[in-house]
Amino acid sequence: MPPLHTLELGDAGSRVVFLHGLFGQGRNWNTLGKQLADKHRVTLVDLPHHGRSPQPDTFDYLDVTAAVAELLSADDPATVVGHSMGGKVAMLLAITRPELVAKLVVADMSPVVYERVGGFKTYVDAMQSLDLDRITRREEADAGMQEAVPDPTIRGFLLQNLRRDGDSWRWSMNLPVLGRDLDRIGDWPADELKAYDPYDGPVMWVAGELSNYVTDEYASAMKEWFPRYRKVTIKGAGHWVHSEKPETFLAALRQFLGD
């Protein structure tokens, strides 16, 4: 796979690498990244199938993880921060390439199989139903998705992926593959991990209080793979914990980094 697209911020301090969730892109972390760049070298990654990174024919967690590993070096291990799908990639990176990961932050995700992908399919269907040839302004796309995706915050998040291409519009992410492979995105490759040991580095497991992606039920799986994890619950936050409560998330991250 060709190299992933990244944005680098800051020029001194330890390295912190941010991995976004499904339908996201590296710039989703831009505000937090800029704030951390006063003391750290920050890398914002567009994961495969998203943003300006390559778009393979299938989604495979271990392939995505290997592509992220190519950005890192054992001579300069990083704190890796991943949200949702990016949280699974971050966990897999720590397990399969522990020499690259100094510390791990998993934001509202667990090392388990999630079968509830229906909501994400709704988003894919809404985006694919838009006739981009007939859209002249972003506001028209927003209006066209309003019935299927009534939450304006979620619509705004999805529409960050709509880009002008000359006189027309296009989706920057690989919607056909992401929509087809939603079950694989909800998966956890347990069989492929049987040859690996748990990651023994420090881990901060961040939960949104109002989210159900991190529950007591999943704590045993977390303990199995990350015996040194510490759970932090952010009150009033749902699944998009870092964007819903950015100041609280940043404070917890700075404390974990030792700032």
PDB file of C-alpha atoms in Angstrom:
ATOM      1  CA  MET A   1       0.000   0.000   0.000  1.00  0.00           C
ATOM      2  CA  PRO A   2       1.355   3.505  -0.798  1.00  0.00           C
ATOM      3  CA  PRO A   3       2.174   5.732   2.195  1.00  0.00           C
ATOM      4  CA  LEU A   4      -0.692   7.203   4.176  1.00  0.00           C
ATOM      5  CA  HIS A   5      -1.383  10.930   4.105  1.00  0.00           C
ATOM      6  CA  THR A   6      -0.375  12.728   7.287  1.00  0.00           C
ATOM      7  CA  LEU A   7      -0.257  16.229   8.740  1.00  0.00           C
ATOM      8  CA  GLU A   8       2.636  17.045  11.063  1.00  0.00           C
ATOM      9  CA  LEU A   9       2.388  19.628  13.860  1.00  0.00           C
ATOM     10  CA  GLY A  10       5.029  20.749  16.368  1.00  0.00           C
ATOM     11  CA  ASP A  11       8.783  20.266  16.175  1.00  0.00           C
ATOM     12  CA  ALA A  12       9.891  19.144  19.648  1.00  0.00           C
ATOM     13  CA  GLY A  13       8.983  16.693  22.376  1.00  0.00           C
ATOM     14  CA  SER A  14       7.702  13.135  22.278  1.00  0.00           C
ATOM     15  CA  ARG A  15       5.629  11.949  19.327  1.00  0.00           C
ATOM     16  CA  VAL A  16       1.837  11.630  19.496  1.00  0.00           C
ATOM     17  CA  VAL A  17      -0.046   9.969  16.620  1.00  0.00           C
ATOM     18  CA  PHE A  18      -3.809  10.402  16.187  1.00  0.00           C
ATOM     19  CA  LEU A  19      -6.037   7.878  14.372  1.00  0.00           C
ATOM     20  CA  HIS A  20      -9.595   8.875  13.463  1.00  0.00           C
ATOM     21  CA  GLY A  21     -12.762   6.791  13.390  1.00  0.00           C
ATOM     22  CA  LEU A  22     -15.002   5.574  10.563  1.00  0.00           C
ATOM     23  CA  PHE A  23     -15.931   8.327   8.055  1.00  0.00           C
ATOM     24  CA  GLY A  24     -13.339  10.608   9.660  1.00  0.00           C
ATOM     25  CA  GLN A  25      -9.970  11.995   8.619  1.00  0.00           C
ATOM     26  CA  GLY A  26      -6.829  13.204  10.295  1.00  0.00           C
ATOM     27  CA  ARG A  27      -7.978  16.807  10.432  1.00  0.00           C
ATOM     28  CA  ASN A  28     -10.763  15.771  12.833  1.00  0.00           C
ATOM     29  CA  TRP A  29      -7.978  15.947  15.451  1.00  0.00           C
ATOM     30  CA  ASN A  30      -6.640  19.304  14.239  1.00  0.00           C
ATOM     31  CA  THR A  31      -7.731  21.443  17.202  1.00  0.00           C
ATOM     32  CA  LEU A  32      -6.438  18.975  19.795  1.00  0.00           C
ATOM     33  CA  GLY A  33      -3.295  18.400  17.774  1.00  0.00           C
ATOM     34  CA  LYS A  34      -2.478  22.104  17.609  1.00  0.00           C
ATOM     35  CA  GLN A  35      -2.920  22.419  21.363  1.00  0.00           C
ATOM     36  CA  LEU A  36      -0.597  19.475  22.020  1.00  0.00           C
ATOM     37  CA  ALA A  37       2.001  20.729  19.546  1.00  0.00           C
ATOM     38  CA  ASP A  38       3.336  23.153  22.162  1.00  0.00           C
ATOM     39  CA  LYS A  39       5.076  20.197  23.848  1.00  0.00           C
ATOM     40  CA  HIS A  40       4.891  17.330  21.339  1.00  0.00           C
ATOM     41  CA  ARG A  41       5.463  16.337  17.737  1.00  0.00           C
ATOM     42  CA  VAL A  42       1.971  15.493  16.519  1.00  0.00           C
ATOM     43  CA  THR A  43       0.996  13.352  13.531  1.00  0.00           C
ATOM     44  CA  LEU A  44      -2.590  13.386  12.225  1.00  0.00           C
ATOM     45  CA  VAL A  45      -3.184  10.359  10.001  1.00  0.00           C
ATOM     46  CA  ASP A  46      -5.715   9.779   7.228  1.00  0.00           C
ATOM     47  CA  LEU A  47      -6.361   6.038   7.546  1.00  0.00           C
ATOM     48  CA  PRO A  48      -6.804   3.921   4.381  1.00  0.00           C
ATOM     49  CA  HIS A  49     -10.121   4.497   2.578  1.00  0.00           C
ATOM     50  CA  HIS A  50     -10.354   7.986   4.132  1.00  0.00           C
ATOM     51  CA  GLY A  51      -9.227  11.511   3.330  1.00  0.00           C
ATOM     52  CA  ARG A  52      -6.206  11.690   1.042  1.00  0.00           C
ATOM     53  CA  SER A  53      -4.872   8.209   1.806  1.00  0.00           C
ATOM     54  CA  PRO A  54      -4.945   5.171  -0.522  1.00  0.00           C
ATOM     55  CA  GLN A  55      -8.234   3.376  -1.139  1.00  0.00           C
ATOM     56  CA  PRO A  56      -7.685  -0.405  -1.477  1.00  0.00           C
ATOM     57  CA  ASP A  57     -10.309  -2.825  -2.755  1.00  0.00           C
ATOM     58  CA  THR A  58     -11.124  -4.257   0.685  1.00  0.00           C
ATOM     59  CA  PHE A  59     -11.059  -3.224   4.328  1.00  0.00           C
ATOM     60  CA  ASP A  60      -8.750  -5.314   6.496  1.00  0.00           C
ATOM     61  CA  TYR A  61      -7.721  -4.256  10.007  1.00  0.00           C
ATOM     62  CA  LEU A  62      -4.304  -5.876   9.862  1.00  0.00           C
ATOM     63  CA  ASP A  63      -3.539  -4.233   6.501  1.00  0.00           C
ATOM     64  CA  VAL A  64      -4.593  -0.861   7.914  1.00  0.00           C
ATOM     65  CA  THR A  65      -2.451  -1.476  10.989  1.00  0.00           C
ATOM     66  CA  ALA A  66       0.556  -2.381   8.855  1.00  0.00           C
ATOM     67  CA  ALA A  67       0.140   0.841   6.866  1.00  0.00           C
ATOM     68  CA  VAL A  68       0.181   2.885  10.091  1.00  0.00           C
ATOM     69  CA  ALA A  69       3.238   0.958  11.301  1.00  0.00           C
ATOM     70  CA  GLU A  70       5.132   2.178   8.229  1.00  0.00           C
ATOM     71  CA  LEU A  71       4.842   5.730   9.599  1.00  0.00           C
ATOM     72  CA  LEU A  72       6.542   4.849  12.902  1.00  0.00           C
ATOM     73  CA  SER A  73       9.965   3.829  14.124  1.00  0.00           C
ATOM     74  CA  ALA A  74      11.158   1.705  17.028  1.00  0.00           C
ATOM     75  CA  ASP A  75      13.848   4.369  17.565  1.00  0.00           C
ATOM     76  CA  ASP A  76      11.108   6.911  18.239  1.00  0.00           C
ATOM     77  CA  PRO A  77       8.103   5.096  19.758  1.00  0.00           C
ATOM     78  CA  ALA A  78       4.931   7.170  19.896  1.00  0.00           C
ATOM     79  CA  THR A  79       1.906   7.627  22.056  1.00  0.00           C
ATOM     80  CA  VAL A  80      -0.868   6.406  19.752  1.00  0.00           C
ATOM     81  CA  VAL A  81      -4.351   7.843  20.227  1.00  0.00           C
ATOM     82  CA  GLY A  82      -7.221   6.166  18.392  1.00  0.00           C
ATOM     83  CA  HIS A  83     -10.969   6.788  18.396  1.00  0.00           C
ATOM     84  CA  SER A  84     -13.594   4.179  17.449  1.00  0.00           C
ATOM     85  CA  MET A  85     -12.322   2.349  14.335  1.00  0.00           C
ATOM     86  CA  GLY A  86      -9.008   4.145  14.848  1.00  0.00           C
ATOM     87  CA  GLY A  87      -9.038   2.840  18.410  1.00  0.00           C
ATOM     88  CA  LYS A  88      -9.096  -0.716  17.091  1.00  0.00           C
ATOM     89  CA  VAL A  89      -6.215   0.084  14.750  1.00  0.00           C
ATOM     90  CA  ALA A  90      -4.284   1.606  17.663  1.00  0.00           C
ATOM     91  CA  MET A  91      -4.890  -1.478  19.816  1.00  0.00           C
ATOM     92  CA  LEU A  92      -3.828  -3.814  17.018  1.00  0.00           C
ATOM     93  CA  LEU A  93      -0.696  -1.756  16.440  1.00  0.00           C
ATOM     94  CA  ALA A  94       0.221  -2.004  20.133  1.00  0.00           C
ATOM     95  CA  ILE A  95      -0.314  -5.785  20.117  1.00  0.00           C
ATOM     96  CA  THR A  96       1.396  -6.604  16.822  1.00  0.00           C
ATOM     97  CA  ARG A  97       4.161  -3.958  16.875  1.00  0.00           C
ATOM     98  CA  PRO A  98       4.672  -3.062  20.550  1.00  0.00           C
ATOM     99  CA  GLU A  99       8.123  -1.634  19.892  1.00  0.00           C
ATOM    100  CA  LEU A 100       6.470   1.247  18.019  1.00  0.00           C
ATOM    101  CA  VAL A 101       4.035   2.231  20.796  1.00  0.00           C
ATOM    102  CA  ALA A 102       5.284   3.962  23.952  1.00  0.00           C
ATOM    103  CA  LYS A 103       1.775   4.559  25.311  1.00  0.00           C
ATOM    104  CA  LEU A 104      -1.731   3.846  24.069  1.00  0.00           C
ATOM    105  CA  VAL A 105      -4.948   5.862  24.293  1.00  0.00           C
ATOM    106  CA  VAL A 106      -8.166   4.134  23.206  1.00  0.00           C
ATOM    107  CA  ALA A 107     -11.122   6.497  22.900  1.00  0.00           C
ATOM    108  CA  ASP A 108     -14.544   4.882  23.240  1.00  0.00           C
ATOM    109  CA  MET A 109     -13.721   1.515  21.707  1.00  0.00           C
ATOM    110  CA  SER A 110     -13.098  -2.013  23.008  1.00  0.00           C
ATOM    111  CA  PRO A 111     -11.249  -5.074  21.646  1.00  0.00           C
ATOM    112  CA  VAL A 112     -14.475  -6.905  20.826  1.00  0.00           C
ATOM    113  CA  VAL A 113     -16.819  -7.626  17.920  1.00  0.00           C
ATOM    114  CA  TYR A 114     -19.598  -5.071  17.467  1.00  0.00           C
ATOM    115  CA  GLU A 115     -22.599  -6.290  15.525  1.00  0.00           C
ATOM    116  CA  ARG A 116     -24.662  -3.083  15.608  1.00  0.00           C
ATOM    117  CA  VAL A 117     -23.634  -1.525  12.303  1.00  0.00           C
ATOM    118  CA  GLY A 118     -27.135  -0.550  11.174  1.00  0.00           C
ATOM    119  CA  GLY A 119     -26.726   3.114  12.049  1.00  0.00           C
ATOM    120  CA  PHE A 120     -23.547   3.363  10.010  1.00  0.00           C
ATOM    121  CA  LYS A 121     -25.279   1.689   7.055  1.00  0.00           C
ATOM    122  CA  THR A 122     -27.919   4.418   7.271  1.00  0.00           C
ATOM    123  CA  TYR A 123     -25.166   7.007   6.885  1.00  0.00           C
ATOM    124  CA  VAL A 124     -23.624   5.178   3.923  1.00  0.00           C
ATOM    125  CA  ASP A 125     -27.000   4.879   2.199  1.00  0.00           C
ATOM    126  CA  ALA A 126     -27.723   8.564   2.788  1.00  0.00           C
ATOM    127  CA  MET A 127     -24.407   9.633   1.280  1.00  0.00           C
ATOM    128  CA  GLN A 128     -24.644   7.272  -1.672  1.00  0.00           C
ATOM    129  CA  SER A 129     -28.218   8.377  -2.425  1.00  0.00           C
ATOM    130  CA  LEU A 130     -27.098  11.931  -3.167  1.00  0.00           C
ATOM    131  CA  ASP A 131     -26.910  12.745  -6.882  1.00  0.00           C
ATOM    132  CA  LEU A 132     -23.620  14.633  -6.786  1.00  0.00           C
ATOM    133  CA  ASP A 133     -23.985  15.669 -10.447  1.00  0.00           C
ATOM    134  CA  ARG A 134     -26.999  17.791  -9.479  1.00  0.00           C
ATOM    135  CA  ILE A 135     -25.503  19.425  -6.409  1.00  0.00           C
ATOM    136  CA  THR A 136     -24.101  22.921  -6.799  1.00  0.00           C
ATOM    137  CA  ARG A 137     -23.656  23.888  -3.150  1.00  0.00           C
ATOM    138  CA  ARG A 138     -22.787  22.013   0.056  1.00  0.00           C
ATOM    139  CA  GLU A 139     -26.071  23.222   1.559  1.00  0.00           C
ATOM    140  CA  GLU A 140     -27.970  21.211  -1.040  1.00  0.00           C
ATOM    141  CA  ALA A 141     -26.174  18.044   0.052  1.00  0.00           C
ATOM    142  CA  ASP A 142     -26.993  18.847   3.668  1.00  0.00           C
ATOM    143  CA  ALA A 143     -30.675  19.262   2.807  1.00  0.00           C
ATOM    144  CA  GLY A 144     -30.654  16.026   0.794  1.00  0.00           C
ATOM    145  CA  MET A 145     -29.414  14.045   3.815  1.00  0.00           C
ATOM    146  CA  GLN A 146     -31.622  15.700   6.420  1.00  0.00           C
ATOM    147  CA  GLU A 147     -34.408  13.105   6.436  1.00  0.00           C
ATOM    148  CA  ALA A 148     -32.080  10.094   6.739  1.00  0.00           C
ATOM    149  CA  VAL A 149     -29.625  11.812   9.112  1.00  0.00           C
ATOM    150  CA  PRO A 150     -31.636  14.311  11.175  1.00  0.00           C
ATOM    151  CA  ASP A 151     -28.804  15.178  13.590  1.00  0.00           C
ATOM    152  CA  PRO A 152     -27.081  18.273  12.128  1.00  0.00           C
ATOM    153  CA  THR A 153     -23.825  17.525  13.969  1.00  0.00           C
ATOM    154  CA  ILE A 154     -23.543  14.065  12.392  1.00  0.00           C
ATOM    155  CA  ARG A 155     -24.485  15.452   8.961  1.00  0.00           C
ATOM    156  CA  GLY A 156     -21.786  18.086   9.314  1.00  0.00           C
ATOM    157  CA  PHE A 157     -19.246  15.427  10.276  1.00  0.00           C
ATOM    158  CA  LEU A 158     -20.151  13.264   7.252  1.00  0.00           C
ATOM    159  CA  LEU A 159     -20.193  16.220   4.871  1.00  0.00           C
ATOM    160  CA  GLN A 160     -16.603  17.087   5.773  1.00  0.00           C
ATOM    161  CA  ASN A 161     -15.833  14.269   3.323  1.00  0.00           C
ATOM    162  CA  LEU A 162     -17.582  16.031   0.425  1.00  0.00           C
ATOM    163  CA  ARG A 163     -15.049  17.863  -1.709  1.00  0.00           C
ATOM    164  CA  ARG A 164     -15.129  19.961  -4.824  1.00  0.00           C
ATOM    165  CA  ASP A 165     -13.477  18.376  -7.849  1.00  0.00           C
ATOM    166  CA  GLY A 166     -13.402  21.109 -10.477  1.00  0.00           C
ATOM    167  CA  ASP A 167     -17.024  22.048 -11.110  1.00  0.00           C
ATOM    168  CA  SER A 168     -18.429  18.932  -9.437  1.00  0.00           C
ATOM    169  CA  TRP A 169     -18.425  17.243  -6.026  1.00  0.00           C
ATOM    170  CA  ARG A 170     -17.031  13.913  -4.883  1.00  0.00           C
ATOM    171  CA  TRP A 171     -16.703  11.907  -1.688  1.00  0.00           C
ATOM    172  CA  SER A 172     -13.114  11.764  -0.468  1.00  0.00           C
ATOM    173  CA  MET A 173     -13.629   8.433   1.306  1.00  0.00           C
ATOM    174  CA  ASN A 174     -14.089   5.010  -0.261  1.00  0.00           C
ATOM    175  CA  LEU A 175     -17.829   4.715   0.291  1.00  0.00           C
ATOM    176  CA  PRO A 176     -18.429   1.561  -1.795  1.00  0.00           C
ATOM    177  CA  VAL A 177     -15.853  -0.466   0.169  1.00  0.00           C
ATOM    178  CA  LEU A 178     -16.680   1.019   3.574  1.00  0.00           C
ATOM    179  CA  GLY A 179     -20.379   0.368   3.040  1.00  0.00           C
ATOM    180  CA  ARG A 180     -19.825  -3.196   1.831  1.00  0.00           C
ATOM    181  CA  ASP A 181     -17.331  -4.057   4.603  1.00  0.00           C
ATOM    182  CA  LEU A 182     -19.153  -2.580   7.613  1.00  0.00           C
ATOM    183  CA  ASP A 183     -19.256  -6.001   9.280  1.00  0.00           C
ATOM    184  CA  ARG A 184     -15.472  -6.257   8.954  1.00  0.00           C
ATOM    185  CA  ILE A 185     -15.102  -2.802  10.501  1.00  0.00           C
ATOM    186  CA  GLY A 186     -17.176  -3.956  13.467  1.00  0.00           C
ATOM    187  CA  ASP A 187     -15.057  -7.096  13.810  1.00  0.00           C
ATOM    188  CA  TRP A 188     -12.061  -7.886  16.021  1.00  0.00           C
ATOM    189  CA  PRO A 189      -9.490 -10.267  14.448  1.00  0.00           C
ATOM    190  CA  ALA A 190      -9.110 -12.581  17.439  1.00  0.00           C
ATOM    191  CA  ASP A 191      -7.922 -15.594  15.432  1.00  0.00           C
ATOM    192  CA  GLU A 192      -5.088 -13.626  13.828  1.00  0.00           C
ATOM    193  CA  LEU A 193      -3.896 -12.441  17.245  1.00  0.00           C
ATOM    194  CA  LYS A 194      -3.409 -15.877  18.833  1.00  0.00           C
ATOM    195  CA  ALA A 195       0.333 -15.749  18.160  1.00  0.00           C
ATOM    196  CA  TYR A 196       0.777 -12.408  19.950  1.00  0.00           C
ATOM    197  CA  ASP A 197       1.270 -11.482  23.587  1.00  0.00           C
ATOM    198  CA  PRO A 198      -0.688  -8.788  25.437  1.00  0.00           C
ATOM    199  CA  TYR A 199       0.662  -5.245  25.219  1.00  0.00           C
ATOM    200  CA  ASP A 200       2.373  -4.438  28.503  1.00  0.00           C
ATOM    201  CA  GLY A 201       2.736  -0.675  28.072  1.00  0.00           C
ATOM    202  CA  PRO A 202       0.578   1.989  29.775  1.00  0.00           C
ATOM    203  CA  VAL A 203      -2.937   2.355  28.367  1.00  0.00           C
ATOM    204  CA  MET A 204      -5.661   4.934  28.950  1.00  0.00           C
ATOM    205  CA  TRP A 205      -9.105   3.559  28.062  1.00  0.00           C
ATOM    206  CA  VAL A 206     -11.424   6.535  27.603  1.00  0.00           C
ATOM    207  CA  ALA A 207     -15.175   6.016  27.830  1.00  0.00           C
ATOM    208  CA  GLY A 208     -17.976   8.426  27.031  1.00  0.00           C
ATOM    209  CA  GLU A 209     -20.425   8.215  29.928  1.00  0.00           C
ATOM    210  CA  LEU A 210     -23.411   8.156  27.549  1.00  0.00           C
ATOM    211  CA  SER A 211     -21.880   5.701  25.069  1.00  0.00           C
ATOM    212  CA  ASN A 212     -22.242   1.922  25.034  1.00  0.00           C
ATOM    213  CA  TYR A 213     -18.998   1.131  23.206  1.00  0.00           C
ATOM    214  CA  VAL A 214     -17.129   0.824  26.516  1.00  0.00           C
ATOM    215  CA  THR A 215     -18.975  -1.209  29.161  1.00  0.00           C
ATOM    216  CA  ASP A 216     -18.188  -3.363  32.183  1.00  0.00           C
ATOM    217  CA  GLU A 217     -18.941  -6.341  29.958  1.00  0.00           C
ATOM    218  CA  TYR A 218     -15.913  -5.521  27.801  1.00  0.00           C
ATOM    219  CA  ALA A 219     -13.479  -4.935  30.677  1.00  0.00           C
ATOM    220  CA  SER A 220     -12.318  -8.571  30.693  1.00  0.00           C
ATOM    221  CA  ALA A 221     -11.309  -8.360  27.015  1.00  0.00           C
ATOM    222  CA  MET A 222      -9.469  -5.137  27.725  1.00  0.00           C
ATOM    223  CA  LYS A 223      -7.681  -6.708  30.691  1.00  0.00           C
ATOM    224  CA  GLU A 224      -6.684  -9.720  28.601  1.00  0.00           C
ATOM    225  CA  TRP A 225      -4.878  -7.639  25.975  1.00  0.00           C
ATOM    226  CA  PHE A 226      -3.925  -4.558  27.980  1.00  0.00           C
ATOM    227  CA  PRO A 227      -3.245  -5.558  31.600  1.00  0.00           C
ATOM    228  CA  ARG A 228      -1.947  -2.082  32.514  1.00  0.00           C
ATOM    229  CA  TYR A 229      -4.988  -0.158  31.303  1.00  0.00           C
ATOM    230  CA  ARG A 230      -6.572   2.638  33.320  1.00  0.00           C
ATOM    231  CA  LYS A 231     -10.165   3.590  32.561  1.00  0.00           C
ATOM    232  CA  VAL A 232     -11.239   7.229  32.374  1.00  0.00           C
ATOM    233  CA  THR A 233     -14.936   8.032  31.992  1.00  0.00           C
ATOM    234  CA  ILE A 234     -15.826  11.479  30.663  1.00  0.00           C
ATOM    235  CA  LYS A 235     -19.135  12.659  32.038  1.00  0.00           C
ATOM    236  CA  GLY A 236     -21.788  13.897  29.644  1.00  0.00           C
ATOM    237  CA  ALA A 237     -19.980  12.566  26.571  1.00  0.00           C
ATOM    238  CA  GLY A 238     -21.234  10.094  24.019  1.00  0.00           C
ATOM    239  CA  HIS A 239     -19.262   8.151  21.423  1.00  0.00           C
ATOM    240  CA  TRP A 240     -17.480  11.195  19.930  1.00  0.00           C
ATOM    241  CA  VAL A 241     -15.934  11.864  23.318  1.00  0.00           C
ATOM    242  CA  HIS A 242     -13.018  14.001  22.099  1.00  0.00           C
ATOM    243  CA  SER A 243     -15.218  16.354  20.085  1.00  0.00           C
ATOM    244  CA  GLU A 244     -18.102  16.512  22.578  1.00  0.00           C
ATOM    245  CA  LYS A 245     -15.876  17.268  25.588  1.00  0.00           C
ATOM    246  CA  PRO A 246     -12.584  18.442  24.059  1.00  0.00           C
ATOM    247  CA  GLU A 247     -11.242  20.299  27.100  1.00  0.00           C
ATOM    248  CA  THR A 248     -11.850  17.343  29.419  1.00  0.00           C
ATOM    249  CA  PHE A 249     -10.359  14.915  26.922  1.00  0.00           C
ATOM    250  CA  LEU A 250      -7.304  17.126  26.418  1.00  0.00           C
ATOM    251  CA  ALA A 251      -6.756  17.457  30.169  1.00  0.00           C
ATOM    252  CA  ALA A 252      -6.865  13.674  30.608  1.00  0.00           C
ATOM    253  CA  LEU A 253      -4.504  13.208  27.665  1.00  0.00           C
ATOM    254  CA  ARG A 254      -2.009  15.761  28.969  1.00  0.00           C
ATOM    255  CA  GLN A 255      -2.003  14.072  32.368  1.00  0.00           C
ATOM    256  CA  PHE A 256      -1.401  10.685  30.735  1.00  0.00           C
ATOM    257  CA  LEU A 257       1.448  12.137  28.676  1.00  0.00           C
ATOM    258  CA  GLY A 258       3.015  13.634  31.780  1.00  0.00           C
ATOM    259  CA  ASP A 259       2.724  17.247  30.608  1.00  0.00           C
TER     260      ASP A 259
END
